[in-house]
JSON list of C-alpha atoms in Angstrom, two decimals:
[
{"chain": "A", "resi": 27, "resn": "MET", "atom": "CA", "xyz": [135.18, -40.46, 138.98]},
{"chain": "A", "resi": 28, "resn": "VAL", "atom": "CA", "xyz": [135.07, -42.82, 136.02]},
{"chain": "A", "resi": 29, "resn": "GLN", "atom": "CA", "xyz": [136.43, -41.26, 132.82]},
{"chain": "A", "resi": 30, "resn": "VAL", "atom": "CA", "xyz": [134.44, -42.11, 129.69]},
{"chain": "A", "resi": 31, "resn": "HIS", "atom": "CA", "xyz": [134.78, -41.35, 126.00]},
{"chain": "A", "resi": 32, "resn": "ASN", "atom": "CA", "xyz": [132.99, -38.24, 124.68]},
{"chain": "A", "resi": 33, "resn": "TRP", "atom": "CA", "xyz": [130.97, -39.86, 121.90]},
{"chain": "A", "resi": 34, "resn": "ALA", "atom": "CA", "xyz": [128.98, -36.72, 121.02]},
{"chain": "A", "resi": 35, "resn": "ASP", "atom": "CA", "xyz": [131.96, -34.57, 120.05]},
{"chain": "A", "resi": 36, "resn": "SER", "atom": "CA", "xyz": [134.80, -36.94, 119.21]},
{"chain": "A", "resi": 37, "resn": "ASP", "atom": "CA", "xyz": [135.77, -37.84, 115.65]},
{"chain": "A", "resi": 38, "resn": "THR", "atom": "CA", "xyz": [137.59, -40.97, 116.78]},
{"chain": "A", "resi": 39, "resn": "LEU", "atom": "CA", "xyz": [136.79, -44.21, 118.49]},
{"chain": "A", "resi": 40, "resn": "PRO", "atom": "CA", "xyz": [137.66, -44.65, 122.16]},
{"chain": "A", "resi": 41, "resn": "THR", "atom": "CA", "xyz": [140.99, -46.36, 122.75]},
{"chain": "A", "resi": 42, "resn": "ASN", "atom": "CA", "xyz": [140.39, -49.76, 124.35]},
{"chain": "A", "resi": 43, "resn": "PRO", "atom": "CA", "xyz": [136.66, -49.04, 124.93]},
{"chain": "A", "resi": 44, "resn": "THR", "atom": "CA", "xyz": [135.40, -50.07, 128.34]},
{"chain": "A", "resi": 45, "resn": "VAL", "atom": "CA", "xyz": [131.96, -51.13, 129.47]},
{"chain": "A", "resi": 46, "resn": "HIS", "atom": "CA", "xyz": [131.54, -47.65, 130.96]},
{"chain": "A", "resi": 47, "resn": "ASP", "atom": "CA", "xyz": [132.42, -46.12, 127.59]},
{"chain": "A", "resi": 48, "resn": "MET", "atom": "CA", "xyz": [129.75, -48.24, 125.94]},
{"chain": "A", "resi": 49, "resn": "ARG", "atom": "CA", "xyz": [127.07, -47.43, 128.48]},
{"chain": "A", "resi": 50, "resn": "PHE", "atom": "CA", "xyz": [127.77, -43.73, 128.08]},
{"chain": "A", "resi": 51, "resn": "GLY", "atom": "CA", "xyz": [127.81, -44.07, 124.29]},
{"chain": "A", "resi": 52, "resn": "ILE", "atom": "CA", "xyz": [124.44, -45.79, 124.24]},
{"chain": "A", "resi": 53, "resn": "GLY", "atom": "CA", "xyz": [123.04, -42.97, 126.36]},
{"chain": "A", "resi": 54, "resn": "CYS", "atom": "CA", "xyz": [124.50, -40.47, 123.91]},
{"chain": "A", "resi": 55, "resn": "MET", "atom": "CA", "xyz": [122.89, -42.38, 121.04]},
{"chain": "A", "resi": 56, "resn": "ASN", "atom": "CA", "xyz": [119.49, -42.20, 122.74]},
{"chain": "A", "resi": 57, "resn": "ASP", "atom": "CA", "xyz": [119.83, -38.45, 123.33]},
{"chain": "A", "resi": 58, "resn": "LEU", "atom": "CA", "xyz": [120.67, -37.89, 119.67]},
{"chain": "A", "resi": 59, "resn": "LEU", "atom": "CA", "xyz": [117.73, -40.08, 118.60]},
{"chain": "A", "resi": 60, "resn": "LEU", "atom": "CA", "xyz": [115.38, -37.86, 120.63]},
{"chain": "A", "resi": 61, "resn": "VAL", "atom": "CA", "xyz": [116.65, -34.84, 118.71]},
{"chain": "A", "resi": 62, "resn": "LEU", "atom": "CA", "xyz": [116.26, -36.77, 115.45]},
{"chain": "A", "resi": 63, "resn": "THR", "atom": "CA", "xyz": [112.63, -37.69, 116.16]},
{"chain": "A", "resi": 64, "resn": "GLU", "atom": "CA", "xyz": [111.87, -34.07, 117.08]},
{"chain": "A", "resi": 65, "resn": "LYS", "atom": "CA", "xyz": [113.20, -33.02, 113.67]},
{"chain": "A", "resi": 66, "resn": "MET", "atom": "CA", "xyz": [111.06, -35.72, 112.03]},
{"chain": "A", "resi": 67, "resn": "ALA", "atom": "CA", "xyz": [107.93, -34.44, 113.80]},
{"chain": "A", "resi": 68, "resn": "LYS", "atom": "CA", "xyz": [108.79, -30.87, 112.81]},
{"chain": "A", "resi": 69, "resn": "LEU", "atom": "CA", "xyz": [109.14, -31.93, 109.18]},
{"chain": "A", "resi": 70, "resn": "LEU", "atom": "CA", "xyz": [105.75, -33.66, 109.27]},
{"chain": "A", "resi": 71, "resn": "ASN", "atom": "CA", "xyz": [104.21, -30.49, 110.66]},
{"chain": "A", "resi": 72, "resn": "ASN", "atom": "CA", "xyz": [105.87, -28.25, 108.06]},
{"chain": "A", "resi": 73, "resn": "ALA", "atom": "CA", "xyz": [104.95, -30.58, 105.20]},
{"chain": "A", "resi": 74, "resn": "ASP", "atom": "CA", "xyz": [101.32, -30.58, 106.34]},
{"chain": "A", "resi": 75, "resn": "LYS", "atom": "CA", "xyz": [101.16, -26.80, 105.83]},
{"chain": "A", "resi": 76, "resn": "SER", "atom": "CA", "xyz": [101.69, -27.31, 102.10]},
{"chain": "A", "resi": 77, "resn": "THR", "atom": "CA", "xyz": [99.87, -30.61, 101.50]},
{"chain": "A", "resi": 78, "resn": "SER", "atom": "CA", "xyz": [97.20, -30.58, 104.26]},
{"chain": "A", "resi": 79, "resn": "TYR", "atom": "CA", "xyz": [97.15, -34.32, 104.85]},
{"chain": "A", "resi": 80, "resn": "GLY", "atom": "CA", "xyz": [95.60, -34.06, 108.33]},
{"chain": "A", "resi": 81, "resn": "GLY", "atom": "CA", "xyz": [98.76, -33.33, 110.23]},
{"chain": "A", "resi": 82, "resn": "SER", "atom": "CA", "xyz": [97.34, -33.12, 113.76]},
{"chain": "A", "resi": 83, "resn": "LYS", "atom": "CA", "xyz": [96.06, -36.69, 113.61]},
{"chain": "A", "resi": 84, "resn": "ILE", "atom": "CA", "xyz": [99.26, -37.95, 111.99]},
{"chain": "A", "resi": 85, "resn": "LEU", "atom": "CA", "xyz": [101.45, -36.16, 114.53]},
{"chain": "A", "resi": 86, "resn": "LYS", "atom": "CA", "xyz": [99.46, -37.71, 117.39]},
{"chain": "A", "resi": 87, "resn": "GLU", "atom": "CA", "xyz": [100.03, -41.15, 115.89]},
{"chain": "A", "resi": 88, "resn": "PHE", "atom": "CA", "xyz": [103.71, -40.30, 115.32]},
{"chain": "A", "resi": 89, "resn": "ASN", "atom": "CA", "xyz": [104.27, -39.24, 118.93]},
{"chain": "A", "resi": 90, "resn": "GLU", "atom": "CA", "xyz": [102.67, -42.43, 120.22]},
{"chain": "A", "resi": 91, "resn": "SER", "atom": "CA", "xyz": [104.66, -44.77, 117.94]},
{"chain": "A", "resi": 92, "resn": "THR", "atom": "CA", "xyz": [107.95, -46.62, 118.14]},
{"chain": "A", "resi": 93, "resn": "PHE", "atom": "CA", "xyz": [110.88, -45.35, 116.07]},
{"chain": "A", "resi": 94, "resn": "GLY", "atom": "CA", "xyz": [110.30, -47.89, 113.31]},
{"chain": "A", "resi": 95, "resn": "ARG", "atom": "CA", "xyz": [106.70, -46.83, 112.92]},
{"chain": "A", "resi": 96, "resn": "GLN", "atom": "CA", "xyz": [107.72, -43.16, 113.10]},
{"chain": "A", "resi": 97, "resn": "MET", "atom": "CA", "xyz": [110.11, -43.71, 110.21]},
{"chain": "A", "resi": 98, "resn": "ASN", "atom": "CA", "xyz": [107.33, -45.27, 108.11]},
{"chain": "A", "resi": 99, "resn": "ILE", "atom": "CA", "xyz": [104.93, -42.44, 108.93]},
{"chain": "A", "resi": 100, "resn": "LEU", "atom": "CA", "xyz": [107.47, -39.85, 107.78]},
{"chain": "A", "resi": 101, "resn": "LYS", "atom": "CA", "xyz": [108.24, -41.81, 104.63]},
{"chain": "A", "resi": 102, "resn": "ALA", "atom": "CA", "xyz": [104.52, -42.05, 103.80]},
{"chain": "A", "resi": 103, "resn": "HIS", "atom": "CA", "xyz": [104.02, -38.28, 104.03]},
{"chain": "A", "resi": 104, "resn": "TYR", "atom": "CA", "xyz": [107.34, -36.85, 102.91]},
{"chain": "A", "resi": 105, "resn": "ASN", "atom": "CA", "xyz": [109.20, -38.12, 99.86]},
{"chain": "A", "resi": 106, "resn": "GLY", "atom": "CA", "xyz": [111.71, -35.32, 99.39]},
{"chain": "A", "resi": 107, "resn": "ALA", "atom": "CA", "xyz": [115.17, -36.24, 98.14]},
{"chain": "A", "resi": 108, "resn": "ASP", "atom": "CA", "xyz": [116.70, -34.68, 101.27]},
{"chain": "A", "resi": 109, "resn": "ILE", "atom": "CA", "xyz": [116.08, -37.82, 103.35]},
{"chain": "A", "resi": 110, "resn": "THR", "atom": "CA", "xyz": [117.95, -41.05, 102.63]},
{"chain": "A", "resi": 111, "resn": "TYR", "atom": "CA", "xyz": [115.45, -43.60, 103.90]},
{"chain": "A", "resi": 112, "resn": "SER", "atom": "CA", "xyz": [117.80, -46.52, 103.27]},
{"chain": "A", "resi": 113, "resn": "LYS", "atom": "CA", "xyz": [120.17, -44.96, 105.81]},
{"chain": "A", "resi": 114, "resn": "MET", "atom": "CA", "xyz": [117.27, -44.46, 108.20]},
{"chain": "A", "resi": 115, "resn": "SER", "atom": "CA", "xyz": [116.39, -48.15, 107.88]},
{"chain": "A", "resi": 116, "resn": "HIS", "atom": "CA", "xyz": [119.99, -49.04, 108.67]},
{"chain": "A", "resi": 117, "resn": "LEU", "atom": "CA", "xyz": [119.83, -46.71, 111.66]},
{"chain": "A", "resi": 118, "resn": "LEU", "atom": "CA", "xyz": [116.75, -48.54, 112.88]},
{"chain": "A", "resi": 119, "resn": "ASN", "atom": "CA", "xyz": [118.48, -51.93, 112.65]},
{"chain": "A", "resi": 120, "resn": "GLU", "atom": "CA", "xyz": [121.58, -50.72, 114.47]},
{"chain": "A", "resi": 121, "resn": "ARG", "atom": "CA", "xyz": [119.54, -48.91, 117.11]},
{"chain": "A", "resi": 122, "resn": "ASN", "atom": "CA", "xyz": [117.51, -52.08, 117.73]},
{"chain": "A", "resi": 123, "resn": "TYR", "atom": "CA", "xyz": [120.72, -54.04, 118.25]},
{"chain": "A", "resi": 124, "resn": "PHE", "atom": "CA", "xyz": [121.92, -51.74, 121.02]},
{"chain": "A", "resi": 125, "resn": "ILE", "atom": "CA", "xyz": [118.50, -51.39, 122.61]},
{"chain": "A", "resi": 126, "resn": "HIS", "atom": "CA", "xyz": [117.40, -55.03, 122.47]},
{"chain": "A", "resi": 127, "resn": "ASP", "atom": "CA", "xyz": [120.43, -57.29, 121.97]},
{"chain": "A", "resi": 128, "resn": "TYR", "atom": "CA", "xyz": [123.59, -55.65, 123.23]},
{"chain": "A", "resi": 129, "resn": "GLN", "atom": "CA", "xyz": [124.85, -56.88, 126.61]},
{"chain": "A", "resi": 130, "resn": "THR", "atom": "CA", "xyz": [127.79, -55.42, 128.49]},
{"chain": "A", "resi": 131, "resn": "LYS", "atom": "CA", "xyz": [128.80, -58.85, 129.74]},
{"chain": "A", "resi": 132, "resn": "LYS", "atom": "CA", "xyz": [129.36, -59.85, 126.10]},
{"chain": "A", "resi": 133, "resn": "HIS", "atom": "CA", "xyz": [131.15, -56.61, 125.30]},
{"chain": "A", "resi": 134, "resn": "LYS", "atom": "CA", "xyz": [133.31, -56.70, 122.17]},
{"chain": "A", "resi": 135, "resn": "THR", "atom": "CA", "xyz": [135.63, -54.10, 120.67]},
{"chain": "A", "resi": 136, "resn": "THR", "atom": "CA", "xyz": [133.74, -54.33, 117.39]},
{"chain": "A", "resi": 137, "resn": "ASP", "atom": "CA", "xyz": [130.62, -53.09, 119.18]},
{"chain": "A", "resi": 138, "resn": "ALA", "atom": "CA", "xyz": [132.38, -49.79, 119.86]},
{"chain": "A", "resi": 139, "resn": "LYS", "atom": "CA", "xyz": [132.98, -49.29, 116.13]},
{"chain": "A", "resi": 140, "resn": "ARG", "atom": "CA", "xyz": [129.38, -50.18, 115.44]},
{"chain": "A", "resi": 141, "resn": "LEU", "atom": "CA", "xyz": [128.14, -47.67, 118.01]},
{"chain": "A", "resi": 142, "resn": "PHE", "atom": "CA", "xyz": [130.53, -45.00, 116.74]},
{"chain": "A", "resi": 143, "resn": "ASP", "atom": "CA", "xyz": [129.22, -45.44, 113.18]},
{"chain": "A", "resi": 144, "resn": "LEU", "atom": "CA", "xyz": [125.62, -45.34, 114.42]},
{"chain": "A", "resi": 145, "resn": "ILE", "atom": "CA", "xyz": [126.14, -42.05, 116.22]},
{"chain": "A", "resi": 146, "resn": "LYS", "atom": "CA", "xyz": [127.73, -40.59, 113.07]},
{"chain": "A", "resi": 147, "resn": "LEU", "atom": "CA", "xyz": [124.75, -41.81, 111.05]},
{"chain": "A", "resi": 148, "resn": "ILE", "atom": "CA", "xyz": [122.26, -40.20, 113.44]},
{"chain": "A", "resi": 149, "resn": "LYS", "atom": "CA", "xyz": [124.11, -36.90, 113.08]},
{"chain": "A", "resi": 150, "resn": "THR", "atom": "CA", "xyz": [124.07, -37.22, 109.28]},
{"chain": "A", "resi": 151, "resn": "LEU", "atom": "CA", "xyz": [120.33, -37.89, 109.19]},
{"chain": "A", "resi": 152, "resn": "THR", "atom": "CA", "xyz": [119.68, -35.04, 111.63]},
{"chain": "A", "resi": 153, "resn": "GLY", "atom": "CA", "xyz": [121.48, -32.75, 109.18]},
{"chain": "A", "resi": 154, "resn": "GLN", "atom": "CA", "xyz": [119.33, -34.08, 106.34]},
{"chain": "A", "resi": 155, "resn": "LEU", "atom": "CA", "xyz": [116.19, -33.36, 108.36]},
{"chain": "A", "resi": 156, "resn": "ASN", "atom": "CA", "xyz": [117.40, -29.83, 109.09]},
{"chain": "A", "resi": 157, "resn": "ASN", "atom": "CA", "xyz": [117.91, -29.27, 105.35]},
{"chain": "A", "resi": 158, "resn": "ALA", "atom": "CA", "xyz": [114.49, -30.73, 104.55]},
{"chain": "A", "resi": 159, "resn": "ASN", "atom": "CA", "xyz": [112.79, -28.51, 107.12]},
{"chain": "A", "resi": 160, "resn": "GLN", "atom": "CA", "xyz": [114.50, -25.40, 105.74]},
{"chain": "A", "resi": 161, "resn": "ARG", "atom": "CA", "xyz": [113.49, -26.27, 102.19]},
{"chain": "A", "resi": 162, "resn": "VAL", "atom": "CA", "xyz": [109.85, -26.99, 103.11]},
{"chain": "A", "resi": 163, "resn": "VAL", "atom": "CA", "xyz": [109.56, -23.79, 105.15]},
{"chain": "A", "resi": 164, "resn": "LYS", "atom": "CA", "xyz": [110.92, -21.83, 102.17]},
{"chain": "A", "resi": 165, "resn": "GLN", "atom": "CA", "xyz": [108.47, -23.55, 99.82]},
{"chain": "A", "resi": 166, "resn": "ASN", "atom": "CA", "xyz": [105.60, -22.82, 102.19]},
{"chain": "A", "resi": 167, "resn": "LYS", "atom": "CA", "xyz": [106.51, -19.13, 102.31]},
{"chain": "A", "resi": 168, "resn": "THR", "atom": "CA", "xyz": [106.67, -18.98, 98.51]},
{"chain": "A", "resi": 169, "resn": "THR", "atom": "CA", "xyz": [103.29, -20.68, 98.20]},
{"chain": "A", "resi": 170, "resn": "GLN", "atom": "CA", "xyz": [101.81, -18.43, 100.88]},
{"chain": "A", "resi": 171, "resn": "ASN", "atom": "CA", "xyz": [103.09, -15.31, 99.12]},
{"chain": "A", "resi": 172, "resn": "LYS", "atom": "CA", "xyz": [101.67, -16.48, 95.79]},
{"chain": "A", "resi": 173, "resn": "GLY", "atom": "CA", "xyz": [98.32, -17.14, 97.42]},
{"chain": "A", "resi": 174, "resn": "LYS", "atom": "CA", "xyz": [98.39, -13.76, 99.13]},
{"chain": "A", "resi": 175, "resn": "ASN", "atom": "CA", "xyz": [99.18, -11.97, 95.87]},
{"chain": "A", "resi": 176, "resn": "ALA", "atom": "CA", "xyz": [96.39, -13.86, 94.10]},
{"chain": "A", "resi": 177, "resn": "LEU", "atom": "CA", "xyz": [93.93, -12.89, 96.84]},
{"chain": "A", "resi": 178, "resn": "ARG", "atom": "CA", "xyz": [95.04, -9.26, 96.66]},
{"chain": "A", "resi": 179, "resn": "ASN", "atom": "CA", "xyz": [94.43, -9.22, 92.92]},
{"chain": "A", "resi": 180, "resn": "GLY", "atom": "CA", "xyz": [91.08, -10.91, 93.48]},
{"chain": "A", "resi": 181, "resn": "ILE", "atom": "CA", "xyz": [89.97, -8.19, 95.89]},
{"chain": "A", "resi": 182, "resn": "ILE", "atom": "CA", "xyz": [91.07, -5.50, 93.44]},
{"chain": "A", "resi": 183, "resn": "ALA", "atom": "CA", "xyz": [89.05, -7.17, 90.66]},
{"chain": "A", "resi": 184, "resn": "ALA", "atom": "CA", "xyz": [86.06, -7.58, 93.00]},
{"chain": "A", "resi": 185, "resn": "ALA", "atom": "CA", "xyz": [86.09, -3.89, 93.92]},
{"chain": "A", "resi": 186, "resn": "ARG", "atom": "CA", "xyz": [86.27, -2.91, 90.26]},
{"chain": "A", "resi": 187, "resn": "ASN", "atom": "CA", "xyz": [83.38, -5.22, 89.34]},
{"chain": "A", "resi": 188, "resn": "SER", "atom": "CA", "xyz": [81.12, -4.39, 92.29]},
{"chain": "A", "resi": 189, "resn": "THR", "atom": "CA", "xyz": [78.09, -2.15, 92.11]},
{"chain": "A", "resi": 190, "resn": "VAL", "atom": "CA", "xyz": [79.39, 1.32, 92.93]},
{"chain": "A", "resi": 191, "resn": "TYR", "atom": "CA", "xyz": [77.99, 2.72, 96.14]},
{"chain": "A", "resi": 192, "resn": "ASP", "atom": "CA", "xyz": [77.72, 6.49, 96.62]},
{"chain": "A", "resi": 193, "resn": "GLY", "atom": "CA", "xyz": [79.80, 7.13, 93.55]},
{"chain": "A", "resi": 194, "resn": "ALA", "atom": "CA", "xyz": [83.11, 5.85, 94.92]},
{"chain": "A", "resi": 195, "resn": "TYR", "atom": "CA", "xyz": [82.74, 2.78, 97.16]},
{"chain": "A", "resi": 196, "resn": "ALA", "atom": "CA", "xyz": [82.34, -0.99, 96.92]},
{"chain": "A", "resi": 197, "resn": "LYS", "atom": "CA", "xyz": [80.55, -2.98, 99.61]},
{"chain": "A", "resi": 198, "resn": "LEU", "atom": "CA", "xyz": [82.52, -5.66, 101.45]},
{"chain": "A", "resi": 199, "resn": "SER", "atom": "CA", "xyz": [79.55, -7.99, 101.00]},
{"chain": "A", "resi": 200, "resn": "ASP", "atom": "CA", "xyz": [79.83, -7.62, 97.21]},
{"chain": "A", "resi": 201, "resn": "ILE", "atom": "CA", "xyz": [83.58, -8.22, 97.35]},
{"chain": "A", "resi": 202, "resn": "GLY", "atom": "CA", "xyz": [83.08, -11.32, 99.50]},
{"chain": "A", "resi": 203, "resn": "LEU", "atom": "CA", "xyz": [80.45, -12.68, 97.10]},
{"chain": "A", "resi": 204, "resn": "TYR", "atom": "CA", "xyz": [82.80, -12.17, 94.14]},
{"chain": "A", "resi": 205, "resn": "LEU", "atom": "CA", "xyz": [85.67, -13.91, 95.91]},
{"chain": "A", "resi": 206, "resn": "ASN", "atom": "CA", "xyz": [83.51, -16.86, 96.96]},
{"chain": "A", "resi": 207, "resn": "ASN", "atom": "CA", "xyz": [82.08, -17.27, 93.47]},
{"chain": "A", "resi": 208, "resn": "ASN", "atom": "CA", "xyz": [85.58, -17.31, 92.01]},
{"chain": "A", "resi": 209, "resn": "GLY", "atom": "CA", "xyz": [87.10, -19.82, 94.43]},
{"chain": "A", "resi": 210, "resn": "TYR", "atom": "CA", "xyz": [89.27, -17.54, 96.57]},
{"chain": "A", "resi": 211, "resn": "GLU", "atom": "CA", "xyz": [89.97, -18.68, 100.12]},
{"chain": "A", "resi": 212, "resn": "TYR", "atom": "CA", "xyz": [90.37, -16.36, 103.11]},
{"chain": "A", "resi": 213, "resn": "ASP", "atom": "CA", "xyz": [89.56, -16.25, 106.81]},
{"chain": "A", "resi": 214, "resn": "SER", "atom": "CA", "xyz": [88.27, -12.80, 107.69]},
{"chain": "A", "resi": 215, "resn": "LEU", "atom": "CA", "xyz": [87.66, -10.53, 104.71]},
{"chain": "A", "resi": 216, "resn": "GLU", "atom": "CA", "xyz": [87.83, -7.42, 106.85]},
{"chain": "A", "resi": 217, "resn": "GLU", "atom": "CA", "xyz": [91.15, -8.41, 108.43]},
{"chain": "A", "resi": 218, "resn": "THR", "atom": "CA", "xyz": [92.51, -9.46, 105.03]},
{"chain": "A", "resi": 219, "resn": "ILE", "atom": "CA", "xyz": [91.67, -6.09, 103.52]},
{"chain": "A", "resi": 220, "resn": "LYS", "atom": "CA", "xyz": [93.28, -4.31, 106.47]},
{"chain": "A", "resi": 221, "resn": "SER", "atom": "CA", "xyz": [96.41, -6.47, 106.10]},
{"chain": "A", "resi": 222, "resn": "PHE", "atom": "CA", "xyz": [96.88, -5.04, 102.59]},
{"chain": "A", "resi": 223, "resn": "GLY", "atom": "CA", "xyz": [96.82, -1.52, 104.03]},
{"chain": "A", "resi": 224, "resn": "TRP", "atom": "CA", "xyz": [93.40, -0.56, 102.71]},
{"chain": "A", "resi": 225, "resn": "THR", "atom": "CA", "xyz": [90.90, 1.45, 104.75]},
{"chain": "A", "resi": 226, "resn": "ILE", "atom": "CA", "xyz": [87.40, 0.17, 105.55]},
{"chain": "A", "resi": 227, "resn": "TYR", "atom": "CA", "xyz": [84.59, 2.74, 105.71]},
{"chain": "A", "resi": 228, "resn": "TRP", "atom": "CA", "xyz": [81.02, 2.75, 107.00]},
{"chain": "A", "resi": 229, "resn": "ASP", "atom": "CA", "xyz": [78.40, 5.41, 107.57]},
{"chain": "A", "resi": 230, "resn": "ARG", "atom": "CA", "xyz": [76.79, 6.22, 110.91]},
{"chain": "A", "resi": 231, "resn": "SER", "atom": "CA", "xyz": [73.34, 5.04, 109.87]},
{"chain": "A", "resi": 232, "resn": "HIS", "atom": "CA", "xyz": [74.51, 1.64, 108.58]},
{"chain": "A", "resi": 233, "resn": "GLU", "atom": "CA", "xyz": [77.50, 0.67, 110.74]},
{"chain": "A", "resi": 234, "resn": "THR", "atom": "CA", "xyz": [77.12, -3.04, 109.93]},
{"chain": "A", "resi": 235, "resn": "VAL", "atom": "CA", "xyz": [77.48, -2.32, 106.20]},
{"chain": "A", "resi": 236, "resn": "LYS", "atom": "CA", "xyz": [81.12, -1.66, 105.34]},
{"chain": "A", "resi": 237, "resn": "TYR", "atom": "CA", "xyz": [82.90, -0.44, 102.21]},
{"chain": "A", "resi": 238, "resn": "VAL", "atom": "CA", "xyz": [86.24, 0.22, 100.58]},
{"chain": "A", "resi": 239, "resn": "LYS", "atom": "CA", "xyz": [87.01, 3.22, 98.42]},
{"chain": "A", "resi": 240, "resn": "ILE", "atom": "CA", "xyz": [87.50, 1.76, 94.94]},
{"chain": "A", "resi": 241, "resn": "ILE", "atom": "CA", "xyz": [90.25, 4.17, 93.97]},
{"chain": "A", "resi": 242, "resn": "GLU", "atom": "CA", "xyz": [92.29, 3.15, 97.02]},
{"chain": "A", "resi": 243, "resn": "VAL", "atom": "CA", "xyz": [92.16, -0.58, 96.31]},
{"chain": "A", "resi": 244, "resn": "LYS", "atom": "CA", "xyz": [95.11, -1.00, 93.98]}
]
């Protein structure tokens, strides 16, 4: 069995790199690039949750594009300081060399150093993408919580300002009208109210008309 250098885990260059070492290293580079592009797609998806730029269409275009185009798509929709795009451009140039120009019959020792540095760069950028994804997910959760708290307060205000039904209740229809008139966004009002732990009531004769007990909505 041919012994080859372990490019993925080694911190040093292969000693007297062979053609087999180079072939294995280029395969390692491609594997790491697949992981990198997955992280890029994940970041696009996470960023869309906070900016809503039409992520599904962009992700489709991303998945159908070459690496160079993928890099430009990410750069156009994510400008966080986490990603060093100049390094990504350098990665693209070096990757293109090994994919399009490198030939084993013209193998040079300097190519091994070039490949070693490229693999290190891919790992560095993958780490940057991991950091960016973590930061965006955290930002999304913060934004989501703020929006949820604002909606909760909106429902409380709506219940307090609704026409009182049967001395103690506010109709869901009145609450929904208040929220809509004041620019609150939600999917299902009934499910939203339940998610805050509040009980929904209705009477037997009007089961389609639902209420909350005003004193409970706080």
